[in-house]
Every structure is written in structure tokens, then in C-alpha cells.
mmCIF file of C-alpha atoms in Angstrom:
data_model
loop_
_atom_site.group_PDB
_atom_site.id
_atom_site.type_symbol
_atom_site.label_atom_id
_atom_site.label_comp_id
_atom_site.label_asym_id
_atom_site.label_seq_id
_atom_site.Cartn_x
_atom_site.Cartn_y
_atom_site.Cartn_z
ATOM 1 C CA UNK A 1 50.520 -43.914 -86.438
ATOM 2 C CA UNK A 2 50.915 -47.651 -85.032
ATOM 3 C CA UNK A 3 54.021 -48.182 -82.955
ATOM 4 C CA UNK A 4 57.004 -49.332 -84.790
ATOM 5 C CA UNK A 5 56.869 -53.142 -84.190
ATOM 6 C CA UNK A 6 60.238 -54.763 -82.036
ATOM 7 C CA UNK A 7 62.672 -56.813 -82.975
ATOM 8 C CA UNK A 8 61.855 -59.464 -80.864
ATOM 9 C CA UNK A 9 58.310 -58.846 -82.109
ATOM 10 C CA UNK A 10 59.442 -59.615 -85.630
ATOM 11 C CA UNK A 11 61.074 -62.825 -84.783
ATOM 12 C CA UNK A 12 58.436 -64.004 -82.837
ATOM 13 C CA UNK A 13 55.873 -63.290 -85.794
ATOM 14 C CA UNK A 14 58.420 -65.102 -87.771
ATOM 15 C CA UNK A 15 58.764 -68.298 -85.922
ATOM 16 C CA UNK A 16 54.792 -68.379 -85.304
ATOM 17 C CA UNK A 17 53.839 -68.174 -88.753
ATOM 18 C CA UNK A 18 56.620 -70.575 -89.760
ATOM 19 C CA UNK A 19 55.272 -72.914 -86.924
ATOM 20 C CA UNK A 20 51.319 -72.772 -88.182
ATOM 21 C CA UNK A 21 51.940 -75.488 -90.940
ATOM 22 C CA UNK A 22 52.805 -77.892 -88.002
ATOM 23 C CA UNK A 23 49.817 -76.937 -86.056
ATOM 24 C CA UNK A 24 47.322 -78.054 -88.663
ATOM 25 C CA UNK A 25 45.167 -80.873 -88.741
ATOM 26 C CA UNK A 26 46.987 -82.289 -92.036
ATOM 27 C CA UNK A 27 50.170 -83.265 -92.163
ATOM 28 C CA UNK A 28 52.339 -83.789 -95.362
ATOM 29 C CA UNK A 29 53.069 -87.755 -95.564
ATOM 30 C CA UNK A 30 54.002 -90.304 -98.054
ATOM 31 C CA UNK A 31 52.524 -93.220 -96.269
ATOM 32 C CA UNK A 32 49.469 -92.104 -94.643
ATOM 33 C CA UNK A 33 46.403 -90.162 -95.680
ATOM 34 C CA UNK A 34 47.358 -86.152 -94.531
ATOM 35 C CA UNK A 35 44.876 -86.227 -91.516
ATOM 36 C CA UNK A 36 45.416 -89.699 -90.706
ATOM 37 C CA UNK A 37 49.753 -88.500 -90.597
ATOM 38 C CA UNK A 38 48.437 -85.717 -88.230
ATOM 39 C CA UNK A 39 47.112 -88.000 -85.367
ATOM 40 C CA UNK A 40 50.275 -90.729 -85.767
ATOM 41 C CA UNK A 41 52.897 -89.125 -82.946
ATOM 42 C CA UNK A 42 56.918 -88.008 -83.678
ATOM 43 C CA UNK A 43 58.278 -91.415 -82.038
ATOM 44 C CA UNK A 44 55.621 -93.536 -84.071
ATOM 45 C CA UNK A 45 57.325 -91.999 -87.715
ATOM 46 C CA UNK A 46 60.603 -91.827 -85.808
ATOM 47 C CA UNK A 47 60.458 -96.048 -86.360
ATOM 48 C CA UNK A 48 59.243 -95.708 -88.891
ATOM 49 C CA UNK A 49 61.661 -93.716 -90.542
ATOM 50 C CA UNK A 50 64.163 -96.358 -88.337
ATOM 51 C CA UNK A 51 62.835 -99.467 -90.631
ATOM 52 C CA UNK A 52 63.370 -97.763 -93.873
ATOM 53 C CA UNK A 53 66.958 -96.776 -92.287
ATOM 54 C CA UNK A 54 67.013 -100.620 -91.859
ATOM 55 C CA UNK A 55 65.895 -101.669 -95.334
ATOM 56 C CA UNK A 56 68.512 -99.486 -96.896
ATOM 57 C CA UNK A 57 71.790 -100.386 -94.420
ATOM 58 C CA UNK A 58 71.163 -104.000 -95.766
ATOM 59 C CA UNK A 59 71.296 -103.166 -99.795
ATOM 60 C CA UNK A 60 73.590 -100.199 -98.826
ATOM 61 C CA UNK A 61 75.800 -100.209 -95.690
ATOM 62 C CA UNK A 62 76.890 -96.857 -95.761
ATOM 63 C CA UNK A 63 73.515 -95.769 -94.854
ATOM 64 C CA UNK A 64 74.742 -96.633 -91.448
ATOM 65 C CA UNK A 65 76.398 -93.554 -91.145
ATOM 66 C CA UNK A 66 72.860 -91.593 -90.530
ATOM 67 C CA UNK A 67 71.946 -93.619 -87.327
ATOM 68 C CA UNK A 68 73.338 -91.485 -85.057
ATOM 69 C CA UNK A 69 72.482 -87.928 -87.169
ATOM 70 C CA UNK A 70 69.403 -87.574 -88.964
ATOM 71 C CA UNK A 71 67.567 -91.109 -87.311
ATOM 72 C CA UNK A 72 69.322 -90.539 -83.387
ATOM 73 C CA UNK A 73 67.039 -89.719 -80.466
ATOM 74 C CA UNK A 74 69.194 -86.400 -80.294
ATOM 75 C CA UNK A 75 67.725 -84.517 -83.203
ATOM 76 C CA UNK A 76 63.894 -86.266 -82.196
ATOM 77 C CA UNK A 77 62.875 -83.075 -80.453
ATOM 78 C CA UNK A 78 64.854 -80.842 -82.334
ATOM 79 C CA UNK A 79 63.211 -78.011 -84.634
ATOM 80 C CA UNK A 80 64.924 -76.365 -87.207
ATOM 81 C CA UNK A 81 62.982 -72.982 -87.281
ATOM 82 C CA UNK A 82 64.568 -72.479 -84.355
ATOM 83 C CA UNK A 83 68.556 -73.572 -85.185
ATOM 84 C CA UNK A 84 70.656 -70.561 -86.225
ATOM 85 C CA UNK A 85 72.264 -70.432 -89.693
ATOM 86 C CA UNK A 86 75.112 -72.334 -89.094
ATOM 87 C CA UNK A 87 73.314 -75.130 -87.587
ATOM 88 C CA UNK A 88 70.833 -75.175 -90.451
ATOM 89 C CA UNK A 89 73.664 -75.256 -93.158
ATOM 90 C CA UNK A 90 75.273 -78.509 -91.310
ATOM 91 C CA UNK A 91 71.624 -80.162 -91.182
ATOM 92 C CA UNK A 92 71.616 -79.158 -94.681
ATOM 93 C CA UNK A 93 74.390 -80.959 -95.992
ATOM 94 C CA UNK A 94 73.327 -83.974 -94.192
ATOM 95 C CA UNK A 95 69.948 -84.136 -95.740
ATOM 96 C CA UNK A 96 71.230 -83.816 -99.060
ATOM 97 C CA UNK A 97 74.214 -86.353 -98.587
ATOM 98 C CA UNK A 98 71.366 -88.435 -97.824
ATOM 99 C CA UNK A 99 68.744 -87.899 -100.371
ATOM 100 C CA UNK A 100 71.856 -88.525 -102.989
ATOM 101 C CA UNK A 101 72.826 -91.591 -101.333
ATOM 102 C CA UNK A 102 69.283 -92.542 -101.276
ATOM 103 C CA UNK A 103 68.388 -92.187 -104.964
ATOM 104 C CA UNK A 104 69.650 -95.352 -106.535
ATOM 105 C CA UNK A 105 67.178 -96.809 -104.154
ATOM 106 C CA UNK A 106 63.834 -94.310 -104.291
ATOM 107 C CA UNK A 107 61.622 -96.791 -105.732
ATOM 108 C CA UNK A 108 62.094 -99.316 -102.339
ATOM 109 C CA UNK A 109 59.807 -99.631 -99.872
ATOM 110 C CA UNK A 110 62.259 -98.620 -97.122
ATOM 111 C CA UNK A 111 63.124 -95.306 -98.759
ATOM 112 C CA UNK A 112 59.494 -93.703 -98.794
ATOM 113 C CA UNK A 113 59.917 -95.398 -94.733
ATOM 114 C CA UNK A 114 63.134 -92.885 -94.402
ATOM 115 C CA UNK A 115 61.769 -90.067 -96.077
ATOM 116 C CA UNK A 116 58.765 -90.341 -93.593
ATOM 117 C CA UNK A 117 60.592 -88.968 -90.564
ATOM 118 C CA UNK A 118 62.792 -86.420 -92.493
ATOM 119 C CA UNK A 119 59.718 -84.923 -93.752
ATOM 120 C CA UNK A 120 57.860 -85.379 -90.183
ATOM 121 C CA UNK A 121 60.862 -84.092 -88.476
ATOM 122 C CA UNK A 122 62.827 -81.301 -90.641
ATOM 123 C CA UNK A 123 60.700 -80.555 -93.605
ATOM 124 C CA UNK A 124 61.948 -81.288 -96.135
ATOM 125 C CA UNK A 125 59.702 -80.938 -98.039
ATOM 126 C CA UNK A 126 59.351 -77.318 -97.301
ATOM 127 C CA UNK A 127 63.215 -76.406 -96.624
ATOM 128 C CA UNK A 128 65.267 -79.017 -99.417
ATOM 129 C CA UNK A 129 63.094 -78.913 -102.504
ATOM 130 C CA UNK A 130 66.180 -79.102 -105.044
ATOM 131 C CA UNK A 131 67.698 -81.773 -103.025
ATOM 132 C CA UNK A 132 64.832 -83.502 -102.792
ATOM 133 C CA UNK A 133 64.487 -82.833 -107.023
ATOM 134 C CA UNK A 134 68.090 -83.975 -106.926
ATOM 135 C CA UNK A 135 67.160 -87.578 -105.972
ATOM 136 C CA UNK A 136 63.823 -87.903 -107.498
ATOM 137 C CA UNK A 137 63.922 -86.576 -111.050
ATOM 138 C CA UNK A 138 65.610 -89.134 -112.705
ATOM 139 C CA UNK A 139 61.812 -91.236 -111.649
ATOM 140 C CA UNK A 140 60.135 -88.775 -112.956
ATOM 141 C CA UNK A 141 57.905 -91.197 -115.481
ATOM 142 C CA UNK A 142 56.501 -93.219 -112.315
ATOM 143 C CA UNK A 143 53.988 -92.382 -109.471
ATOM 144 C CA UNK A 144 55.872 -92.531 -106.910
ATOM 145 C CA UNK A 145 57.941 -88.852 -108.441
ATOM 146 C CA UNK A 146 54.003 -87.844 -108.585
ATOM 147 C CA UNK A 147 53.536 -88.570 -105.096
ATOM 148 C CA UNK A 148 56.534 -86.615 -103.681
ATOM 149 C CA UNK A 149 56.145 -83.792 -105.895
ATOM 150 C CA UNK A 150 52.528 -83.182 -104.449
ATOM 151 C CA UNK A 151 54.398 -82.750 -100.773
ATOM 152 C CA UNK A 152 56.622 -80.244 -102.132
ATOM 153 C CA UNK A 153 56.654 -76.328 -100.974
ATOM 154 C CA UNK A 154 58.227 -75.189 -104.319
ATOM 155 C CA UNK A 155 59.203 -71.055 -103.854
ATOM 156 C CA UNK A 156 58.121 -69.180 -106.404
ATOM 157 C CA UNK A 157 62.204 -67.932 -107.652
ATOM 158 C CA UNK A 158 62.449 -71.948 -108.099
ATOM 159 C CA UNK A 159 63.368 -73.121 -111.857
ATOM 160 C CA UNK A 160 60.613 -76.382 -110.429
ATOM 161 C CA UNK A 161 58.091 -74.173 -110.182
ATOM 162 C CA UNK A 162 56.320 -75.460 -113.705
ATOM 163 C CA UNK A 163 55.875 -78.505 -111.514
ATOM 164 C CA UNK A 164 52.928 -76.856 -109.688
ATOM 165 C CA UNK A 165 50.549 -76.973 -113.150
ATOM 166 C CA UNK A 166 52.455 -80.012 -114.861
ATOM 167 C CA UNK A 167 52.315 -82.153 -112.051
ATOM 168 C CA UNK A 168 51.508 -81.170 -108.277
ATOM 169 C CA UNK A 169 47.969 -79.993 -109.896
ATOM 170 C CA UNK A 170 47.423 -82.592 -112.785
ATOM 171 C CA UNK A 171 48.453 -86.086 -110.831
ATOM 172 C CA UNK A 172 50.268 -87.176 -114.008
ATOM 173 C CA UNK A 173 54.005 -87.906 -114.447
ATOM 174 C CA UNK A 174 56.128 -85.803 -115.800
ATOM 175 C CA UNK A 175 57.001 -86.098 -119.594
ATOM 176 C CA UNK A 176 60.504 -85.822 -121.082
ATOM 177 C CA UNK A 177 59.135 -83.687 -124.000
ATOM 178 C CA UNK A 178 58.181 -81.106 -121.400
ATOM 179 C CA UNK A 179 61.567 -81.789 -118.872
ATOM 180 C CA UNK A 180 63.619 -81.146 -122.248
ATOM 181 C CA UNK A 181 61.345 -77.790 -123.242
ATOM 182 C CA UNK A 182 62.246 -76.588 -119.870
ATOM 183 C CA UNK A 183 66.094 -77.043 -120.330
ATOM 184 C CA UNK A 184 65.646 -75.205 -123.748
ATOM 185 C CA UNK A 185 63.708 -72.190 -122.447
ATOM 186 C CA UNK A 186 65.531 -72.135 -118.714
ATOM 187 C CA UNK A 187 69.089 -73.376 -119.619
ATOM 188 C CA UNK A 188 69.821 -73.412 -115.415
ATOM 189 C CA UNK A 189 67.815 -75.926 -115.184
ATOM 190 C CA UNK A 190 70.108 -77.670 -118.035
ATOM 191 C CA UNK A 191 73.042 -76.864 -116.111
ATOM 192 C CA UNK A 192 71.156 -78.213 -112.640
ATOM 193 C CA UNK A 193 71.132 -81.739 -114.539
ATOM 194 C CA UNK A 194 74.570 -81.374 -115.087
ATOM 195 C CA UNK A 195 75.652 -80.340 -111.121
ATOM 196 C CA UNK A 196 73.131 -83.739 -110.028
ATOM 197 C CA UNK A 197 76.085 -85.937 -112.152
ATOM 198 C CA UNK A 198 78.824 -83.972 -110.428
ATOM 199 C CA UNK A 199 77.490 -83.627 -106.769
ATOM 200 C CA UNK A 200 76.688 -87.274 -106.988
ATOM 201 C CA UNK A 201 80.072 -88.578 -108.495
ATOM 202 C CA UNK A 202 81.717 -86.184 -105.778
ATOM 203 C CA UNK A 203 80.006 -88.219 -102.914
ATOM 204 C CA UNK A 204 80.931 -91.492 -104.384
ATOM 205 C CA UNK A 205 77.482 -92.708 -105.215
ATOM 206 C CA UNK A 206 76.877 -95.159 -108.000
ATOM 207 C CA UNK A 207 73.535 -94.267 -109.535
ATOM 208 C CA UNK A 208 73.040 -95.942 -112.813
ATOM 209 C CA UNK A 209 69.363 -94.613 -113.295
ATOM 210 C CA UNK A 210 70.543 -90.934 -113.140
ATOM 211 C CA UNK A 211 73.364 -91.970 -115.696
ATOM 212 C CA UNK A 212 70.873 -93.096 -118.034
ATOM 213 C CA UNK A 213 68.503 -90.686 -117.096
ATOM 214 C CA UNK A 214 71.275 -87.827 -117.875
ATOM 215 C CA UNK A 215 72.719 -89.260 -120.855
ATOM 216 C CA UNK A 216 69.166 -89.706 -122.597
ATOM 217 C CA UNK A 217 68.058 -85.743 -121.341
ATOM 218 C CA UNK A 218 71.257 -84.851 -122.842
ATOM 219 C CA UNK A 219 71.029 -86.222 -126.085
ATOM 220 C CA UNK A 220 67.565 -85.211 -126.840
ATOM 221 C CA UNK A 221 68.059 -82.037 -125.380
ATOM 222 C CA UNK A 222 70.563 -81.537 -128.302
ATOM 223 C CA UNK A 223 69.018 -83.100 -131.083
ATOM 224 C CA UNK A 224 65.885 -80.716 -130.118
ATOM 225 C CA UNK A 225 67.726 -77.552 -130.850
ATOM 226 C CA UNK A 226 67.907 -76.288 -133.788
ATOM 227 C CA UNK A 227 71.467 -75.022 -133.547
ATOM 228 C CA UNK A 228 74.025 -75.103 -130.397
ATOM 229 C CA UNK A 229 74.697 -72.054 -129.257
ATOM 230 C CA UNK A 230 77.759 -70.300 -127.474
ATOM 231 C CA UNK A 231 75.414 -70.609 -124.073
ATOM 232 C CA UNK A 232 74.747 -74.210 -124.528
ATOM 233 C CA UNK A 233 78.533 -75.210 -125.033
ATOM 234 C CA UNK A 234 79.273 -73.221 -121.747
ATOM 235 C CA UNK A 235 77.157 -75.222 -119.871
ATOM 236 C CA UNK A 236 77.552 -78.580 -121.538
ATOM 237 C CA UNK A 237 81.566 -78.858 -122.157
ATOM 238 C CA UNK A 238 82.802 -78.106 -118.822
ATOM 239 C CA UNK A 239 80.626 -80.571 -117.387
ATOM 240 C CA UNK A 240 81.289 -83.256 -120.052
ATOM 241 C CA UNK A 241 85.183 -83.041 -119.413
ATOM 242 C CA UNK A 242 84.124 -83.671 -115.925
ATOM 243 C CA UNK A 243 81.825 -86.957 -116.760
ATOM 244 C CA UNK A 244 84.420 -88.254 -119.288
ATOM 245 C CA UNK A 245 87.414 -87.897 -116.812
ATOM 246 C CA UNK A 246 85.597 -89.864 -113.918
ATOM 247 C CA UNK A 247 86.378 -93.202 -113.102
ATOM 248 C CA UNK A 248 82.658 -94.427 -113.120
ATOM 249 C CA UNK A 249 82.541 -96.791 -115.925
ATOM 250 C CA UNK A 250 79.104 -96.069 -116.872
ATOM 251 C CA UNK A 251 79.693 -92.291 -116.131
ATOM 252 C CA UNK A 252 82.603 -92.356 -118.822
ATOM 253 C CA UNK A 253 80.360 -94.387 -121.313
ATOM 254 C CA UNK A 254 77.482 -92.186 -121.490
ATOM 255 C CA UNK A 255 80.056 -88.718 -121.540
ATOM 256 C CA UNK A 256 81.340 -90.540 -124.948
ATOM 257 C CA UNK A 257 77.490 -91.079 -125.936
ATOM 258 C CA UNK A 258 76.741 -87.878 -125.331
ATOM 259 C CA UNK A 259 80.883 -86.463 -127.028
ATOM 260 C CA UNK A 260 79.614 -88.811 -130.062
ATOM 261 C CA UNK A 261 76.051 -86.869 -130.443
ATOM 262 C CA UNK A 262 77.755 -83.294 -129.801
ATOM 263 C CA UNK A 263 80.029 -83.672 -132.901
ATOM 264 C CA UNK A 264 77.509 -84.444 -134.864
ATOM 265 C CA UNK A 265 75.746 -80.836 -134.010
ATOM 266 C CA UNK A 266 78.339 -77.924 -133.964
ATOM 267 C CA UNK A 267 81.885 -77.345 -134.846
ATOM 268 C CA UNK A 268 84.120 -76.777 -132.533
ATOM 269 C CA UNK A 269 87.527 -75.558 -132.407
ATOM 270 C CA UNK A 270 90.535 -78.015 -132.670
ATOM 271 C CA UNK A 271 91.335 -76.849 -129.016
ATOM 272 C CA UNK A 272 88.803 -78.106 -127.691
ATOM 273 C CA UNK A 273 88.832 -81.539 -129.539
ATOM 274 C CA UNK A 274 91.683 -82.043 -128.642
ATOM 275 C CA UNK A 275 91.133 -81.750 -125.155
ATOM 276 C CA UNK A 276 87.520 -83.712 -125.096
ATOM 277 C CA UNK A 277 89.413 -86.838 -126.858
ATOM 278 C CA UNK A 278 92.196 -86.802 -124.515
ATOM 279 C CA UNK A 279 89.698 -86.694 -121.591
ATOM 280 C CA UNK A 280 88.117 -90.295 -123.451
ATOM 281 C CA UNK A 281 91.535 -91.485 -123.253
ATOM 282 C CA UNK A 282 93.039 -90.740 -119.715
ATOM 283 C CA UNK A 283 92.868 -93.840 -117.548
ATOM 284 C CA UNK A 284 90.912 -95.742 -120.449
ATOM 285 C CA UNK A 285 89.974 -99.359 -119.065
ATOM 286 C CA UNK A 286 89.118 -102.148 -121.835
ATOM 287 C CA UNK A 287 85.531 -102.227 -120.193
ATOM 288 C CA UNK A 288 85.176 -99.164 -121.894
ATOM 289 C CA UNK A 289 87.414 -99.378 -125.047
ATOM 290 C CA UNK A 290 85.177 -100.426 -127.722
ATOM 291 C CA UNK A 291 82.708 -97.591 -126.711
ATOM 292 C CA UNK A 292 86.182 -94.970 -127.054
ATOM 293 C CA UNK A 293 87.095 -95.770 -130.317
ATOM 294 C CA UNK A 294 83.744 -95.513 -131.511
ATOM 295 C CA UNK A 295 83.372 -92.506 -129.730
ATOM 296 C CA UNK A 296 86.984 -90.916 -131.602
ATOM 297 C CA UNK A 297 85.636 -92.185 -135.011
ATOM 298 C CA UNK A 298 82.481 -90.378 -134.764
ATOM 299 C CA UNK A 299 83.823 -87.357 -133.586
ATOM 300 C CA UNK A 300 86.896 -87.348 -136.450
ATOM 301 C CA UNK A 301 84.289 -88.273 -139.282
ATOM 302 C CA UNK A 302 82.239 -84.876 -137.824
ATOM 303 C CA UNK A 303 84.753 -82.513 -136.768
ATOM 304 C CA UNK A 304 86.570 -80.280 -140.167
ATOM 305 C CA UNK A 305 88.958 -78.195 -138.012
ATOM 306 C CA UNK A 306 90.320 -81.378 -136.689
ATOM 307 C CA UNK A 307 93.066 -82.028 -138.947
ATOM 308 C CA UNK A 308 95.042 -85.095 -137.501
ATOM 309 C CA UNK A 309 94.227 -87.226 -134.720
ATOM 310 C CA UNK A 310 95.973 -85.400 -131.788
ATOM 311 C CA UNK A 311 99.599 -87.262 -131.116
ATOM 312 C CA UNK A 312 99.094 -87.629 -127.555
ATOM 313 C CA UNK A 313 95.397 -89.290 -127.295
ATOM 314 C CA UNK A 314 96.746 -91.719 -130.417
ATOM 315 C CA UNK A 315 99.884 -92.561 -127.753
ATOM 316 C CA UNK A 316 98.145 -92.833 -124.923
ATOM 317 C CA UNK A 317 95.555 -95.227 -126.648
ATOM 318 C CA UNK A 318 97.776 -97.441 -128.075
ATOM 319 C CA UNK A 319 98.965 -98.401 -124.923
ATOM 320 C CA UNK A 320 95.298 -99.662 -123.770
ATOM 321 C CA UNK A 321 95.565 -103.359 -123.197
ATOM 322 C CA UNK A 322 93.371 -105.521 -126.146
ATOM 323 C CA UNK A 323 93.686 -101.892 -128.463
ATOM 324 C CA UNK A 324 94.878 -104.247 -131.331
ATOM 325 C CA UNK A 325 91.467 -106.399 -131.398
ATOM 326 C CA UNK A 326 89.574 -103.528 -131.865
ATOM 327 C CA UNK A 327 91.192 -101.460 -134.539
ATOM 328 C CA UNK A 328 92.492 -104.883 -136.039
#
């Protein structure tokens, strides 16, 4: 019988055959050809990665806040197969701050630059695959999603693993038809959709493509089913509240798009109503009152266990500054 194998043994086995990727002749790039990436050196794609950094401080200056983390000379040697846990789950949240920061801008020149080095240098392609999905899927009709996706290690427990046959293996984009199938047949990756909106509203980022993006996935994710289920409204209500109660302009419009749709699909209890129309309400701006009354309209012309217009909402919008031009 073989000797029982060591600890240290273990984690040494570990490390090397986490380390043979790097020690190939190809290396995963968006810029360069994968052999011709393996003979251009760590402080080459370091500036690289520095000129994208560059492009995006001047449309965006709080990208200024990752010169001295994920761009600094201090994390140029640094590899994160060998950081413990903690130090991972701080790198982490960096990454992903960035990559949602970074989406509004993905189709730039200087964001495939920054992406560069955080792929070079901390994988991230390999170790942040639903971040990286996170600021890429709303593009996921051009080439350049096609080209990332290629890079990606997806896990096999991933809800992206499809990708590997509809995309990573076929070099075409990805269709909404399918993306929508997906959410129907794997509602976490519904509910994924959803937590992009929230994660990105939570870190202050303005990203009208992913609004869009969401409020058009929504939409035809609900006029594909045949009925709304009990499962569907527990993903999709919680998260609309959140979208209609946000103080993103577009946000709020596209939550009332999407309100508008709903009540045109499934009853639902005067409870609830009630609550969804006070969330169009709260902190209503005139930018956004001609979409709100619409929005109310639809959802009273739809909605049988709705009796009377809920006193409160009705208060609260009469008090809206120009209400009397639009319900004149």
C-alpha cells in the first residue's frame, strides 16, 4: 500500500497544478494572439493595463481609485494562488468593484487595455467568471462579449456553463431567444440578472446599457411564459420594489416598464399593489411623471382585486410638481 501522501505534499500538488496554466506556451489575452501574449513580459501588460487605466480616469474619474490597488507596482509580483482566504476575498471585491465600474465602458479601447493586466496578473478569467459575466452580458450581441467569453474558465456547477457550446465553441454571439430560454429553464440565472441591477445601483454606477439590457430581458422573459408562477413572482417582485424605489431615473423608468408588463400577466393580491404603486410614487421627480401615471393606469385597467386607487399613492402624487398637466 503507497504511503499516505502529507499535508504539505497536498498543498504543494495543489499550488503546482494550479501554477501549470501559467507555465504554458499560450497565454489567455484579449489583445494579442495566445503565443504571441506568452513571450510579451508582466511589466510590458502592466502599461498596458496602465493606458487603459488612463483612457478610463479621463471619461470616468473614479477609476482613479485603482491606481494604487489593482494597477500599483505592489500587487506586480504578487500571485494569488498563493494569498490566503482572506486576502483573496479583499482582491475579490476589488476586481468586481472594478469590472462593475468598468461596464458602461466595455466596448472602449482602454477597457480591453485594463482587462489585459487583470487577466495577465490575477486571472480573472479563471478565478471571477460571474463578475466578469456581470459586466459583459449586457454586450452580449457584439464580438467583443465573443471574445471574452472564449478566455473564460467556466466551472462546471456554473449556471454560464451553456456558454461553452453556444458561444466559447461556436464564435457567434449570444442570442436573446436563447439568454431568455435559460432564465425560463434555470430561474437563478433570472434572479442573477436581477442581483447585476442591485450590486450595480449599490456601488453607485450609472449603466444605462444594463438598464436597457434588463428591462428588455425582463419583459420578454415574461411575455415568453405561458403563465407566472409563484417562483417567478419571488424572484421578480422583491427585486422590482428595489429598481422602482432607486433614485436612478432610468432605473425607476424601466421598473414601471417592466410594473406596466407584469399587470398585464398575473393577478396579484391588493397587498401587493398597493405596495408596488406606492414604490412608483415615493420621491417621484417630473422627469419621470408622465412614465408613472402611465404606469398606475395600466396596472388599474389590469389588476380586479384592486378596488380603489390606494389613498396614500393618490396623496402622495398629487403633490408631484406639473401633476395637473398630465392628468388635465
Amino acid at each position: 500500500m503507497p504511503a499516505p501522501i502529507s499535508s504539505l505534499a497536498r498543498q504543494l500538488q495543489g499550488i503546482s497544478a494550479k501554477r501549470a496554466p501559467i507555465q504554458s506556451r499560450h497565454k489567455a489575452s484579449l489583445l494579442f494572439d495566445g503565443h504571441e501574449a506568452a513571450d510579451i513580459d508582466r511589466d510590458t501588460i502592466l502599461t498596458v493595463g496602465r493606458e487603459g487605466l488612463l483612457d478610463l480616469i479621463q471619461m470616468n474619474p473614479l477609476f482613479g481609485a485603482f491606481e494604487n490597488s489593482l494597477f500599483s507596482d505592489s500587487l506586480k509580483d504578487q500571485d494569488r494562488m498563493l494569498l490566503t482566504k482572506p486576502e483573496n476575498v479583499v482582491l475579490d471585491s476589488q476586481i468586481e468593484r472594478f469590472l462593475r465600474m468598468l461596464s458602461p465602458y466595455f466596448l472602449r479601447k482602454g477597457a480591453f487595455k485594463a482587462l489585459e493586466w487583470l487577466i495577465r496578473r490575477f486571472k480573472i478569467n479563471e478565478m471571477n467568471v460571474d463578475a466578469i459575466m456581470e459586466c459583459i452580458l449586457p454586450y452580449h450581441e457584439t464580438r467583443h462579449f465573443v471574445q471574452f467569453v472564449r478566455l473564460l474558465a467556466i466551472p462546471s456547477n456554473s449556471i454560464f456553463l451553456f456558454l461553452q457550446d453556444s458561444v466559447q465553441k461556436s464564435g457567434v454571439q449570444l442570442d436573446r431567444n436563447l439568454l431568455v430560454d435559460k432564465c425560463i429553464r434555470e430561474p437563478s440565472l433570472l434572479k442573477f440578472l436581477f442581483d447585476m441591477m442591485a450590486k450595480s445601483s449599490a456601488d453607485g454606477v450609472t449603466n444605462s446599457t444594463l438598464t436597457s439590457f434588463m428591462a428588455c430581458m425582463v419583459i420578454q422573459y415574461l411575455d415568453s411564459k405561458p403563465s407566472i408562477n409563484d417562483s417567478d413572482l419571488r424572484i421578480v417582485l422583491p427585486s422590482l420594489l428595489d429598481i422602482l424605489r432607486t433614485t436612478d431615473v432610468d432605473r425607476r423608468a424601466a421598473g414601471q416598464m417592466i410594473l406596466a408588463f407584469l399587470s398585464t400577466k398575473v393577478c396579484l393580491s391588493s397587498n401587493a399593489m398597493t405596495g408596488l404603486l406606492d414604490a412608483v410614487t415615493v420621491d417621484a421627480t417630473p422627469a419621470l411623471l408622465r412614465s408613472s401615471i402611465l404606469c398606475m393606469v395600466t396596472v388599474c385597467q389590469n389588476q380586479p382585486k384592486l378596488k380603489s386607487f390606494p389613498k396614500n399613492v393618490y396623496q402622495r402624487l398629487i403633490q408631484t410638481e406639473y401633476v395637473d398637466i398630465w392628468v388635465a
